[in-house]
Amino acid sequence: MNSQTVSVIIPCYNAERFLAEAIESALGQSIAATEIIVVDDGSTDQTRAIVARYPQVKYIYQSRQGVSAARNYGLQVSCGEYIVFLDHDDYLLPNALEAGLAAFRQHPDCGFVFGVCRNIDTNGIRLQGSNRAVLEHPYPQPIYPNILKGNSVHPPARHLFHRSVFETVGKFDTTLTVAEDYDMYLRVAAAFPGHCHNQEVVAYRTHDVSASTTARPSHHLASTLKVLKKQQPHLRQNPQYQTAYRQGKQHWIKIYGRYMVYDIKFYLLTKQPQLAAQSLYLLLRYYPQGLLRYARELLANLSRRWTASTTC
C-alpha cells in the first residue's frame, strides 16, 4: 500500500438529486483521490446512470441494507491508506484531502484528523444563523470527552481516517439506523488520538429527506443512548470521562426529549401501538416533564379556541 493514498467512499440510496455534485467534488480535489467508490444501497432511481457518467468512479451495488453496511462494503473493497466517507448529499471542498494529509504529516501519531463545515441548504446556499453553526467553529480539545459530551463532529466527510483505525475498532454497527456515525466517532476517538486542523473541508447540506431529519426523535434518543452506553468500559478510573458521559447523556435527552410526546401521538395516529409504547417509556424515564409541557400546550390551544369562539 503506497503512502498518501486516499479512498473516497460514497454510500448512497436514491441519490439522483445530489450525487453528481458529491462525485465531482471528490474528482476536483487539489490532491487527487486514489479511488472514488460509490456504494449503491439498493437505489430504484437514476443513481446507477449518474455514476456511469464518470468512468473513473468505481460503482458497487448491494441490496438495501442501510448506510452502515454500504460504508462497510466500501471500506472492504477500498485500497487507500486513508479513508473519507462522503455522504451523497454533501460535497467536499477542493482542499479537503490536501488539508487532511497535511495534518497527518504534522501529527503522525493520530488515527484521524478533521476540519470544519460549511452549512448549506438544499440549493447549496450557505446558511446563516443555522442551529448547526457550531459545526463551522474550531473544535475544542481534548477530542474524546468533547464527543462524549455531545459536541458534534458531524458529518463523516469532515474526517480523514487512517485505515488502521478500522482494523482496531471494527466496522460500522449495522444494527444502528441512526447515530451509527456518532458511534464510530466515539469508538475511534477512544482508541486513537485525533487532531482538528480547523480548515473548512465539507459542505454539509440540510434538507427534508436526510436520515437525520426523517427519523423520529424517540428513535434518535434510544439509539444515541445505546451508543453512549457502549462507551462505559472506557470511563472506568477516569473522572473526566465519567463527567463528560453524564453531560452527554443529558445533552441528548434535552435535544430529543421535548419532542417525544409528539412521537406518541404520531405512532397512535398511524396505528403503531408498540412504537407508541416504546416512546412513552422513553418519555417517562428520561423526560417526564414533556408531559407537563404538552398539557400546558393543549390548555393554551383550548383557551385560544374558546376565546375566539366567544368573540365571534
PDB file of C-alpha atoms in Angstrom:
ATOM      1  CA  MET A   1       0.000   0.000   0.000  1.00  0.00           C
ATOM      2  CA  ASN A   2       1.530   3.280  -1.119  1.00  0.00           C
ATOM      3  CA  SER A   3       1.824   6.169   1.321  1.00  0.00           C
ATOM      4  CA  GLN A   4      -0.656   9.031   0.969  1.00  0.00           C
ATOM      5  CA  THR A   5      -3.243   7.010  -0.959  1.00  0.00           C
ATOM      6  CA  VAL A   6      -6.818   8.086  -0.266  1.00  0.00           C
ATOM      7  CA  SER A   7     -10.097   6.279  -0.895  1.00  0.00           C
ATOM      8  CA  VAL A   8     -13.276   8.354  -1.022  1.00  0.00           C
ATOM      9  CA  ILE A   9     -16.296   6.160  -0.271  1.00  0.00           C
ATOM     10  CA  ILE A  10     -19.758   7.494  -1.154  1.00  0.00           C
ATOM     11  CA  PRO A  11     -22.663   5.426   0.212  1.00  0.00           C
ATOM     12  CA  CYS A  12     -25.983   6.318  -1.347  1.00  0.00           C
ATOM     13  CA  TYR A  13     -29.631   5.424  -1.732  1.00  0.00           C
ATOM     14  CA  ASN A  14     -31.879   7.052  -4.345  1.00  0.00           C
ATOM     15  CA  ALA A  15     -29.252   9.731  -4.697  1.00  0.00           C
ATOM     16  CA  GLU A  16     -30.014  11.203  -8.115  1.00  0.00           C
ATOM     17  CA  ARG A  17     -30.666  14.689  -6.753  1.00  0.00           C
ATOM     18  CA  PHE A  18     -27.221  15.386  -5.261  1.00  0.00           C
ATOM     19  CA  LEU A  19     -24.891  12.531  -6.216  1.00  0.00           C
ATOM     20  CA  ALA A  20     -23.224  14.170  -9.229  1.00  0.00           C
ATOM     21  CA  GLU A  21     -22.165  17.131  -7.110  1.00  0.00           C
ATOM     22  CA  ALA A  22     -20.649  14.808  -4.494  1.00  0.00           C
ATOM     23  CA  ILE A  23     -18.742  12.816  -7.129  1.00  0.00           C
ATOM     24  CA  GLU A  24     -17.449  15.925  -8.884  1.00  0.00           C
ATOM     25  CA  SER A  25     -16.248  17.357  -5.572  1.00  0.00           C
ATOM     26  CA  ALA A  26     -14.211  14.202  -4.980  1.00  0.00           C
ATOM     27  CA  LEU A  27     -12.815  14.372  -8.511  1.00  0.00           C
ATOM     28  CA  GLY A  28     -11.957  18.058  -8.149  1.00  0.00           C
ATOM     29  CA  GLN A  29      -9.573  17.799  -5.208  1.00  0.00           C
ATOM     30  CA  SER A  30      -6.310  19.754  -5.192  1.00  0.00           C
ATOM     31  CA  ILE A  31      -4.624  16.440  -4.350  1.00  0.00           C
ATOM     32  CA  ALA A  32      -6.307  13.674  -6.306  1.00  0.00           C
ATOM     33  CA  ALA A  33      -8.006  10.783  -4.552  1.00  0.00           C
ATOM     34  CA  THR A  34      -6.538   7.398  -5.377  1.00  0.00           C
ATOM     35  CA  GLU A  35     -10.014   5.979  -5.882  1.00  0.00           C
ATOM     36  CA  ILE A  36     -13.639   7.030  -5.587  1.00  0.00           C
ATOM     37  CA  ILE A  37     -16.106   4.274  -4.741  1.00  0.00           C
ATOM     38  CA  VAL A  38     -19.880   4.684  -4.899  1.00  0.00           C
ATOM     39  CA  VAL A  39     -21.778   2.023  -2.972  1.00  0.00           C
ATOM     40  CA  ASP A  40     -25.397   1.981  -4.124  1.00  0.00           C
ATOM     41  CA  ASP A  41     -27.591   0.656  -1.319  1.00  0.00           C
ATOM     42  CA  GLY A  42     -30.461  -0.649  -3.450  1.00  0.00           C
ATOM     43  CA  SER A  43     -31.467   2.538  -5.287  1.00  0.00           C
ATOM     44  CA  THR A  44     -34.509   2.499  -7.563  1.00  0.00           C
ATOM     45  CA  ASP A  45     -33.902   5.871  -9.245  1.00  0.00           C
ATOM     46  CA  GLN A  46     -31.213   7.031 -11.716  1.00  0.00           C
ATOM     47  CA  THR A  47     -28.282   6.603  -9.329  1.00  0.00           C
ATOM     48  CA  ARG A  48     -26.562   3.959 -11.471  1.00  0.00           C
ATOM     49  CA  ALA A  49     -26.910   6.057 -14.631  1.00  0.00           C
ATOM     50  CA  ILE A  50     -25.419   9.090 -12.899  1.00  0.00           C
ATOM     51  CA  VAL A  51     -22.346   7.155 -11.753  1.00  0.00           C
ATOM     52  CA  ALA A  52     -21.946   5.774 -15.286  1.00  0.00           C
ATOM     53  CA  ARG A  53     -21.117   9.316 -16.467  1.00  0.00           C
ATOM     54  CA  TYR A  54     -17.851   9.076 -14.524  1.00  0.00           C
ATOM     55  CA  PRO A  55     -15.803   6.113 -15.800  1.00  0.00           C
ATOM     56  CA  GLN A  56     -13.062   6.829 -13.244  1.00  0.00           C
ATOM     57  CA  VAL A  57     -15.502   6.102 -10.394  1.00  0.00           C
ATOM     58  CA  LYS A  58     -15.996   2.534  -9.158  1.00  0.00           C
ATOM     59  CA  TYR A  59     -19.652   1.571  -8.802  1.00  0.00           C
ATOM     60  CA  ILE A  60     -20.844  -1.184  -6.462  1.00  0.00           C
ATOM     61  CA  TYR A  61     -24.460  -2.251  -5.995  1.00  0.00           C
ATOM     62  CA  GLN A  62     -25.878  -4.034  -2.977  1.00  0.00           C
ATOM     63  CA  SER A  63     -29.438  -4.875  -1.952  1.00  0.00           C
ATOM     64  CA  ARG A  64     -30.959  -2.431   0.546  1.00  0.00           C
ATOM     65  CA  GLN A  65     -29.047  -2.937   3.820  1.00  0.00           C
ATOM     66  CA  GLY A  66     -28.547   0.554   5.223  1.00  0.00           C
ATOM     67  CA  VAL A  67     -25.789   3.153   5.224  1.00  0.00           C
ATOM     68  CA  SER A  68     -23.585   1.299   7.711  1.00  0.00           C
ATOM     69  CA  ALA A  69     -23.480  -1.801   5.530  1.00  0.00           C
ATOM     70  CA  ALA A  70     -22.751   0.377   2.488  1.00  0.00           C
ATOM     71  CA  ARG A  71     -19.850   2.106   4.238  1.00  0.00           C
ATOM     72  CA  ASN A  72     -18.522  -1.244   5.414  1.00  0.00           C
ATOM     73  CA  TYR A  73     -18.671  -2.671   1.897  1.00  0.00           C
ATOM     74  CA  GLY A  74     -16.837   0.337   0.515  1.00  0.00           C
ATOM     75  CA  LEU A  75     -14.190   0.023   3.204  1.00  0.00           C
ATOM     76  CA  GLN A  76     -13.772  -3.680   2.456  1.00  0.00           C
ATOM     77  CA  VAL A  77     -13.083  -3.178  -1.258  1.00  0.00           C
ATOM     78  CA  SER A  78     -11.043   0.023  -0.941  1.00  0.00           C
ATOM     79  CA  CYS A  79      -7.246   0.147  -1.077  1.00  0.00           C
ATOM     80  CA  GLY A  80      -6.305   3.602   0.257  1.00  0.00           C
ATOM     81  CA  GLU A  81      -4.191   4.126   3.328  1.00  0.00           C
ATOM     82  CA  TYR A  82      -6.570   6.971   4.250  1.00  0.00           C
ATOM     83  CA  ILE A  83     -10.363   6.896   4.103  1.00  0.00           C
ATOM     84  CA  VAL A  84     -13.053   9.557   3.614  1.00  0.00           C
ATOM     85  CA  PHE A  85     -16.748   8.690   3.922  1.00  0.00           C
ATOM     86  CA  LEU A  86     -18.670  11.249   1.868  1.00  0.00           C
ATOM     87  CA  ASP A  87     -22.465  11.226   2.172  1.00  0.00           C
ATOM     88  CA  HIS A  88     -24.056  11.609  -1.246  1.00  0.00           C
ATOM     89  CA  ASP A  89     -25.934  14.796  -0.304  1.00  0.00           C
ATOM     90  CA  ASP A  90     -22.805  16.623   0.898  1.00  0.00           C
ATOM     91  CA  TYR A  91     -19.745  17.643  -1.077  1.00  0.00           C
ATOM     92  CA  LEU A  92     -16.050  18.108  -0.398  1.00  0.00           C
ATOM     93  CA  LEU A  93     -14.391  21.482  -0.741  1.00  0.00           C
ATOM     94  CA  PRO A  94     -11.384  21.463  -3.107  1.00  0.00           C
ATOM     95  CA  ASN A  95      -8.746  21.429  -0.365  1.00  0.00           C
ATOM     96  CA  ALA A  96     -10.297  18.701   1.795  1.00  0.00           C
ATOM     97  CA  LEU A  97      -7.830  15.896   1.074  1.00  0.00           C
ATOM     98  CA  GLU A  98      -4.846  18.229   0.968  1.00  0.00           C
ATOM     99  CA  ALA A  99      -5.703  19.702   4.361  1.00  0.00           C
ATOM    100  CA  GLY A 100      -6.222  16.270   5.889  1.00  0.00           C
ATOM    101  CA  LEU A 101      -2.996  14.786   4.557  1.00  0.00           C
ATOM    102  CA  ALA A 102      -1.022  17.834   5.695  1.00  0.00           C
ATOM    103  CA  ALA A 103      -2.499  17.432   9.189  1.00  0.00           C
ATOM    104  CA  PHE A 104      -1.455  13.774   9.253  1.00  0.00           C
ATOM    105  CA  ARG A 105       2.111  14.732   8.306  1.00  0.00           C
ATOM    106  CA  GLN A 106       2.162  17.192  11.209  1.00  0.00           C
ATOM    107  CA  HIS A 107       0.513  14.722  13.603  1.00  0.00           C
ATOM    108  CA  PRO A 108       1.679  11.254  12.550  1.00  0.00           C
ATOM    109  CA  ASP A 109       0.566   9.728  15.861  1.00  0.00           C
ATOM    110  CA  CYS A 110      -3.096  10.445  15.093  1.00  0.00           C
ATOM    111  CA  GLY A 111      -5.604   7.908  13.880  1.00  0.00           C
ATOM    112  CA  PHE A 112      -7.875  10.563  12.412  1.00  0.00           C
ATOM    113  CA  VAL A 113      -7.897  14.258  11.565  1.00  0.00           C
ATOM    114  CA  PHE A 114     -10.816  16.502  10.724  1.00  0.00           C
ATOM    115  CA  GLY A 115     -11.823  20.011   9.748  1.00  0.00           C
ATOM    116  CA  VAL A 116     -14.926  22.167   9.964  1.00  0.00           C
ATOM    117  CA  CYS A 117     -18.067  22.522   7.871  1.00  0.00           C
ATOM    118  CA  ARG A 118     -19.817  24.936   5.601  1.00  0.00           C
ATOM    119  CA  ASN A 119     -23.538  24.607   6.321  1.00  0.00           C
ATOM    120  CA  ILE A 120     -25.690  24.817   3.182  1.00  0.00           C
ATOM    121  CA  ASP A 121     -29.360  24.480   2.319  1.00  0.00           C
ATOM    122  CA  THR A 122     -30.996  22.249  -0.265  1.00  0.00           C
ATOM    123  CA  ASN A 123     -29.902  24.561  -3.100  1.00  0.00           C
ATOM    124  CA  GLY A 124     -26.307  24.818  -1.915  1.00  0.00           C
ATOM    125  CA  ILE A 125     -26.673  28.322  -0.458  1.00  0.00           C
ATOM    126  CA  ARG A 126     -24.713  28.943   2.714  1.00  0.00           C
ATOM    127  CA  LEU A 127     -26.920  29.017   5.810  1.00  0.00           C
ATOM    128  CA  GLN A 128     -26.668  31.955   8.179  1.00  0.00           C
ATOM    129  CA  GLY A 129     -27.614  31.524  11.821  1.00  0.00           C
ATOM    130  CA  SER A 130     -28.229  27.800  11.442  1.00  0.00           C
ATOM    131  CA  ASN A 131     -28.607  25.595  14.529  1.00  0.00           C
ATOM    132  CA  ARG A 132     -25.664  23.736  13.024  1.00  0.00           C
ATOM    133  CA  ALA A 133     -23.446  26.832  13.117  1.00  0.00           C
ATOM    134  CA  VAL A 134     -21.288  25.219  15.823  1.00  0.00           C
ATOM    135  CA  LEU A 135     -20.010  22.801  13.169  1.00  0.00           C
ATOM    136  CA  GLU A 136     -18.287  25.750  11.489  1.00  0.00           C
ATOM    137  CA  HIS A 137     -16.287  26.623  14.604  1.00  0.00           C
ATOM    138  CA  PRO A 138     -12.859  25.311  15.724  1.00  0.00           C
ATOM    139  CA  TYR A 139     -13.234  22.089  17.688  1.00  0.00           C
ATOM    140  CA  PRO A 140     -12.150  22.088  21.340  1.00  0.00           C
ATOM    141  CA  GLN A 141      -9.564  19.762  22.842  1.00  0.00           C
ATOM    142  CA  PRO A 142      -9.487  17.103  24.215  1.00  0.00           C
ATOM    143  CA  ILE A 143     -11.467  15.389  21.479  1.00  0.00           C
ATOM    144  CA  TYR A 144     -12.817  12.179  23.034  1.00  0.00           C
ATOM    145  CA  PRO A 145     -14.509  13.706  26.115  1.00  0.00           C
ATOM    146  CA  ASN A 146     -15.926  16.502  23.962  1.00  0.00           C
ATOM    147  CA  ILE A 147     -17.533  13.948  21.648  1.00  0.00           C
ATOM    148  CA  LEU A 148     -18.874  12.186  24.754  1.00  0.00           C
ATOM    149  CA  LYS A 149     -20.420  15.495  25.856  1.00  0.00           C
ATOM    150  CA  GLY A 150     -22.324  15.705  22.588  1.00  0.00           C
ATOM    151  CA  ASN A 151     -20.098  18.241  20.806  1.00  0.00           C
ATOM    152  CA  SER A 152     -20.765  17.112  17.264  1.00  0.00           C
ATOM    153  CA  VAL A 153     -18.077  16.166  14.753  1.00  0.00           C
ATOM    154  CA  HIS A 154     -20.657  15.515  12.044  1.00  0.00           C
ATOM    155  CA  PRO A 155     -20.787  14.897   9.085  1.00  0.00           C
ATOM    156  CA  PRO A 156     -18.496  11.954   8.260  1.00  0.00           C
ATOM    157  CA  ALA A 157     -16.760  13.773   5.403  1.00  0.00           C
ATOM    158  CA  ARG A 158     -15.156  16.155   7.907  1.00  0.00           C
ATOM    159  CA  HIS A 159     -12.828  13.291   8.764  1.00  0.00           C
ATOM    160  CA  LEU A 160      -9.829  11.671   7.179  1.00  0.00           C
ATOM    161  CA  PHE A 161      -9.266   8.313   8.851  1.00  0.00           C
ATOM    162  CA  HIS A 162      -6.147   6.167   8.784  1.00  0.00           C
ATOM    163  CA  ARG A 163      -7.139   2.693   7.672  1.00  0.00           C
ATOM    164  CA  SER A 164      -5.542   1.172  10.752  1.00  0.00           C
ATOM    165  CA  VAL A 165      -8.277   2.567  12.995  1.00  0.00           C
ATOM    166  CA  PHE A 166     -10.842   0.209  11.467  1.00  0.00           C
ATOM    167  CA  GLU A 167      -8.525  -2.739  11.928  1.00  0.00           C
ATOM    168  CA  THR A 168      -8.618  -1.872  15.643  1.00  0.00           C
ATOM    169  CA  VAL A 169     -12.185  -0.704  16.333  1.00  0.00           C
ATOM    170  CA  GLY A 170     -14.010  -2.668  13.634  1.00  0.00           C
ATOM    171  CA  LYS A 171     -16.638  -1.583  11.155  1.00  0.00           C
ATOM    172  CA  PHE A 172     -19.800   0.491  11.389  1.00  0.00           C
ATOM    173  CA  ASP A 173     -22.519  -1.049  13.555  1.00  0.00           C
ATOM    174  CA  THR A 174     -25.204  -2.288  11.164  1.00  0.00           C
ATOM    175  CA  THR A 175     -27.737  -2.668  13.994  1.00  0.00           C
ATOM    176  CA  LEU A 176     -27.943   1.138  14.206  1.00  0.00           C
ATOM    177  CA  THR A 177     -30.068   3.021  11.680  1.00  0.00           C
ATOM    178  CA  VAL A 178     -29.298   6.425  13.235  1.00  0.00           C
ATOM    179  CA  ALA A 179     -26.309   7.560  15.345  1.00  0.00           C
ATOM    180  CA  GLU A 180     -24.114   4.983  13.602  1.00  0.00           C
ATOM    181  CA  ASP A 181     -21.615   7.702  12.723  1.00  0.00           C
ATOM    182  CA  TYR A 182     -21.636   9.061  16.306  1.00  0.00           C
ATOM    183  CA  ASP A 183     -20.877   5.525  17.437  1.00  0.00           C
ATOM    184  CA  MET A 184     -17.875   5.336  15.105  1.00  0.00           C
ATOM    185  CA  TYR A 185     -16.532   8.751  16.122  1.00  0.00           C
ATOM    186  CA  LEU A 186     -16.615   7.683  19.771  1.00  0.00           C
ATOM    187  CA  ARG A 187     -15.018   4.305  19.155  1.00  0.00           C
ATOM    188  CA  VAL A 188     -12.197   5.780  17.104  1.00  0.00           C
ATOM    189  CA  ALA A 189     -11.570   8.721  19.439  1.00  0.00           C
ATOM    190  CA  ALA A 190     -11.487   6.396  22.454  1.00  0.00           C
ATOM    191  CA  ALA A 191      -8.791   4.282  20.818  1.00  0.00           C
ATOM    192  CA  PHE A 192      -6.694   6.842  18.913  1.00  0.00           C
ATOM    193  CA  PRO A 193      -5.555  10.441  19.287  1.00  0.00           C
ATOM    194  CA  GLY A 194      -7.107  12.846  16.820  1.00  0.00           C
ATOM    195  CA  HIS A 195      -6.498  16.373  15.608  1.00  0.00           C
ATOM    196  CA  CYS A 196      -8.789  19.101  14.264  1.00  0.00           C
ATOM    197  CA  HIS A 197      -6.950  21.302  11.759  1.00  0.00           C
ATOM    198  CA  ASN A 198      -9.962  23.682  11.680  1.00  0.00           C
ATOM    199  CA  GLN A 199      -9.910  24.220   7.918  1.00  0.00           C
ATOM    200  CA  GLU A 200     -13.234  24.179   6.070  1.00  0.00           C
ATOM    201  CA  VAL A 201     -13.412  20.876   4.204  1.00  0.00           C
ATOM    202  CA  VAL A 202     -17.028  19.892   3.524  1.00  0.00           C
ATOM    203  CA  ALA A 203     -20.350  21.474   2.613  1.00  0.00           C
ATOM    204  CA  TYR A 204     -22.979  19.903   4.881  1.00  0.00           C
ATOM    205  CA  ARG A 205     -26.441  20.033   3.384  1.00  0.00           C
ATOM    206  CA  THR A 206     -29.698  20.478   5.306  1.00  0.00           C
ATOM    207  CA  HIS A 207     -32.771  19.080   3.567  1.00  0.00           C
ATOM    208  CA  ASP A 208     -36.052  17.402   4.424  1.00  0.00           C
ATOM    209  CA  VAL A 209     -35.322  13.828   3.313  1.00  0.00           C
ATOM    210  CA  SER A 210     -31.983  13.159   5.000  1.00  0.00           C
ATOM    211  CA  ALA A 211     -31.843  10.359   7.565  1.00  0.00           C
ATOM    212  CA  SER A 212     -31.168  12.847  10.349  1.00  0.00           C
ATOM    213  CA  THR A 213     -34.417  14.714   9.628  1.00  0.00           C
ATOM    214  CA  THR A 214     -36.763  11.805   8.836  1.00  0.00           C
ATOM    215  CA  ALA A 215     -36.055   9.605  11.886  1.00  0.00           C
ATOM    216  CA  ARG A 216     -38.344  10.173  14.869  1.00  0.00           C
ATOM    217  CA  PRO A 217     -36.850  11.862  17.991  1.00  0.00           C
ATOM    218  CA  SER A 218     -37.550   8.843  20.215  1.00  0.00           C
ATOM    219  CA  HIS A 219     -35.636   6.639  17.782  1.00  0.00           C
ATOM    220  CA  HIS A 220     -32.751   9.107  17.801  1.00  0.00           C
ATOM    221  CA  LEU A 221     -32.665   9.164  21.597  1.00  0.00           C
ATOM    222  CA  ALA A 222     -32.850   5.395  22.033  1.00  0.00           C
ATOM    223  CA  SER A 223     -30.039   4.853  19.524  1.00  0.00           C
ATOM    224  CA  THR A 224     -27.852   7.623  20.928  1.00  0.00           C
ATOM    225  CA  LEU A 225     -28.182   6.355  24.497  1.00  0.00           C
ATOM    226  CA  LYS A 226     -27.300   2.861  23.254  1.00  0.00           C
ATOM    227  CA  VAL A 227     -24.195   4.294  21.586  1.00  0.00           C
ATOM    228  CA  LEU A 228     -23.157   6.129  24.751  1.00  0.00           C
ATOM    229  CA  LYS A 229     -23.670   3.019  26.883  1.00  0.00           C
ATOM    230  CA  LYS A 230     -21.170   1.148  24.696  1.00  0.00           C
ATOM    231  CA  GLN A 231     -18.519   3.612  25.907  1.00  0.00           C
ATOM    232  CA  GLN A 232     -18.869   2.725  29.576  1.00  0.00           C
ATOM    233  CA  PRO A 233     -15.770   0.456  29.674  1.00  0.00           C
ATOM    234  CA  HIS A 234     -13.629   3.493  28.732  1.00  0.00           C
ATOM    235  CA  LEU A 235     -14.992   5.557  31.625  1.00  0.00           C
ATOM    236  CA  ARG A 236     -13.601   3.482  34.467  1.00  0.00           C
ATOM    237  CA  GLN A 237     -10.943   5.159  36.577  1.00  0.00           C
ATOM    238  CA  ASN A 238     -11.334   8.395  34.595  1.00  0.00           C
ATOM    239  CA  PRO A 239     -13.459  11.028  36.355  1.00  0.00           C
ATOM    240  CA  GLN A 240     -13.188  13.416  33.383  1.00  0.00           C
ATOM    241  CA  TYR A 241     -14.721  10.848  31.048  1.00  0.00           C
ATOM    242  CA  GLN A 242     -17.423   9.964  33.576  1.00  0.00           C
ATOM    243  CA  THR A 243     -18.424  13.616  33.861  1.00  0.00           C
ATOM    244  CA  ALA A 244     -18.409  14.013  30.071  1.00  0.00           C
ATOM    245  CA  TYR A 245     -20.578  10.905  29.736  1.00  0.00           C
ATOM    246  CA  ARG A 246     -23.196  12.278  32.140  1.00  0.00           C
ATOM    247  CA  GLN A 247     -23.155  15.641  30.362  1.00  0.00           C
ATOM    248  CA  GLY A 248     -23.567  13.942  27.000  1.00  0.00           C
ATOM    249  CA  LYS A 249     -26.483  11.856  28.206  1.00  0.00           C
ATOM    250  CA  GLN A 250     -28.284  14.950  29.499  1.00  0.00           C
ATOM    251  CA  HIS A 251     -27.444  16.836  26.303  1.00  0.00           C
ATOM    252  CA  TRP A 252     -29.131  14.251  24.075  1.00  0.00           C
ATOM    253  CA  ILE A 253     -32.105  13.869  26.427  1.00  0.00           C
ATOM    254  CA  LYS A 254     -32.632  17.634  26.257  1.00  0.00           C
ATOM    255  CA  ILE A 255     -32.260  17.686  22.456  1.00  0.00           C
ATOM    256  CA  TYR A 256     -34.759  14.887  21.736  1.00  0.00           C
ATOM    257  CA  GLY A 257     -36.841  14.635  24.908  1.00  0.00           C
ATOM    258  CA  ARG A 258     -39.012  17.699  24.280  1.00  0.00           C
ATOM    259  CA  TYR A 259     -40.314  16.176  21.017  1.00  0.00           C
ATOM    260  CA  MET A 260     -41.032  12.601  22.130  1.00  0.00           C
ATOM    261  CA  VAL A 261     -44.590  13.327  23.227  1.00  0.00           C
ATOM    262  CA  TYR A 262     -45.363  14.101  19.581  1.00  0.00           C
ATOM    263  CA  ASP A 263     -43.935  10.716  18.615  1.00  0.00           C
ATOM    264  CA  ILE A 264     -46.521   9.050  20.830  1.00  0.00           C
ATOM    265  CA  LYS A 265     -49.273  10.978  19.078  1.00  0.00           C
ATOM    266  CA  PHE A 266     -47.788  10.170  15.642  1.00  0.00           C
ATOM    267  CA  TYR A 267     -47.492   6.442  16.334  1.00  0.00           C
ATOM    268  CA  LEU A 268     -51.030   6.237  17.727  1.00  0.00           C
ATOM    269  CA  LEU A 269     -52.470   8.049  14.711  1.00  0.00           C
ATOM    270  CA  THR A 270     -50.541   5.755  12.353  1.00  0.00           C
ATOM    271  CA  LYS A 271     -51.662   2.639  14.278  1.00  0.00           C
ATOM    272  CA  GLN A 272     -48.223   1.656  15.586  1.00  0.00           C
ATOM    273  CA  PRO A 273     -49.023   0.942  19.259  1.00  0.00           C
ATOM    274  CA  GLN A 274     -45.760  -0.851  20.027  1.00  0.00           C
ATOM    275  CA  LEU A 275     -43.698   2.140  18.918  1.00  0.00           C
ATOM    276  CA  ALA A 276     -46.056   4.457  20.808  1.00  0.00           C
ATOM    277  CA  ALA A 277     -45.461   2.393  23.955  1.00  0.00           C
ATOM    278  CA  GLN A 278     -41.705   2.500  23.454  1.00  0.00           C
ATOM    279  CA  SER A 279     -41.820   6.272  23.039  1.00  0.00           C
ATOM    280  CA  LEU A 280     -43.958   6.621  26.169  1.00  0.00           C
ATOM    281  CA  TYR A 281     -41.459   4.537  28.134  1.00  0.00           C
ATOM    282  CA  LEU A 282     -38.560   6.735  26.975  1.00  0.00           C
ATOM    283  CA  LEU A 283     -40.530   9.874  27.760  1.00  0.00           C
ATOM    284  CA  LEU A 284     -41.461   8.751  31.278  1.00  0.00           C
ATOM    285  CA  ARG A 285     -37.959   7.536  32.044  1.00  0.00           C
ATOM    286  CA  TYR A 286     -35.885  10.381  30.649  1.00  0.00           C
ATOM    287  CA  TYR A 287     -38.096  13.426  30.074  1.00  0.00           C
ATOM    288  CA  PRO A 288     -41.335  13.173  32.089  1.00  0.00           C
ATOM    289  CA  GLN A 289     -41.608  16.962  32.156  1.00  0.00           C
ATOM    290  CA  GLY A 290     -42.506  16.643  28.477  1.00  0.00           C
ATOM    291  CA  LEU A 291     -45.995  15.510  29.506  1.00  0.00           C
ATOM    292  CA  LEU A 292     -46.497  18.659  31.558  1.00  0.00           C
ATOM    293  CA  ARG A 293     -45.264  20.831  28.695  1.00  0.00           C
ATOM    294  CA  TYR A 294     -47.670  19.103  26.313  1.00  0.00           C
ATOM    295  CA  ALA A 295     -50.562  19.506  28.761  1.00  0.00           C
ATOM    296  CA  ARG A 296     -49.821  23.229  29.042  1.00  0.00           C
ATOM    297  CA  GLU A 297     -49.714  23.484  25.261  1.00  0.00           C
ATOM    298  CA  LEU A 298     -53.098  21.753  24.951  1.00  0.00           C
ATOM    299  CA  LEU A 299     -54.628  24.029  27.558  1.00  0.00           C
ATOM    300  CA  ALA A 300     -53.239  27.091  25.802  1.00  0.00           C
ATOM    301  CA  ASN A 301     -54.704  25.925  22.485  1.00  0.00           C
ATOM    302  CA  LEU A 302     -58.086  25.229  24.084  1.00  0.00           C
ATOM    303  CA  SER A 303     -58.034  28.648  25.722  1.00  0.00           C
ATOM    304  CA  ARG A 304     -57.306  30.363  22.405  1.00  0.00           C
ATOM    305  CA  ARG A 305     -60.120  28.444  20.693  1.00  0.00           C
ATOM    306  CA  TRP A 306     -62.557  29.269  23.477  1.00  0.00           C
ATOM    307  CA  THR A 307     -61.600  32.952  23.356  1.00  0.00           C
ATOM    308  CA  ALA A 308     -62.001  33.002  19.578  1.00  0.00           C
ATOM    309  CA  SER A 309     -65.421  31.326  19.778  1.00  0.00           C
ATOM    310  CA  THR A 310     -66.755  33.721  22.418  1.00  0.00           C
ATOM    311  CA  THR A 311     -65.706  36.792  20.447  1.00  0.00           C
ATOM    312  CA  CYS A 312     -67.394  35.731  17.237  1.00  0.00           C
TER     313      CYS A 312
END
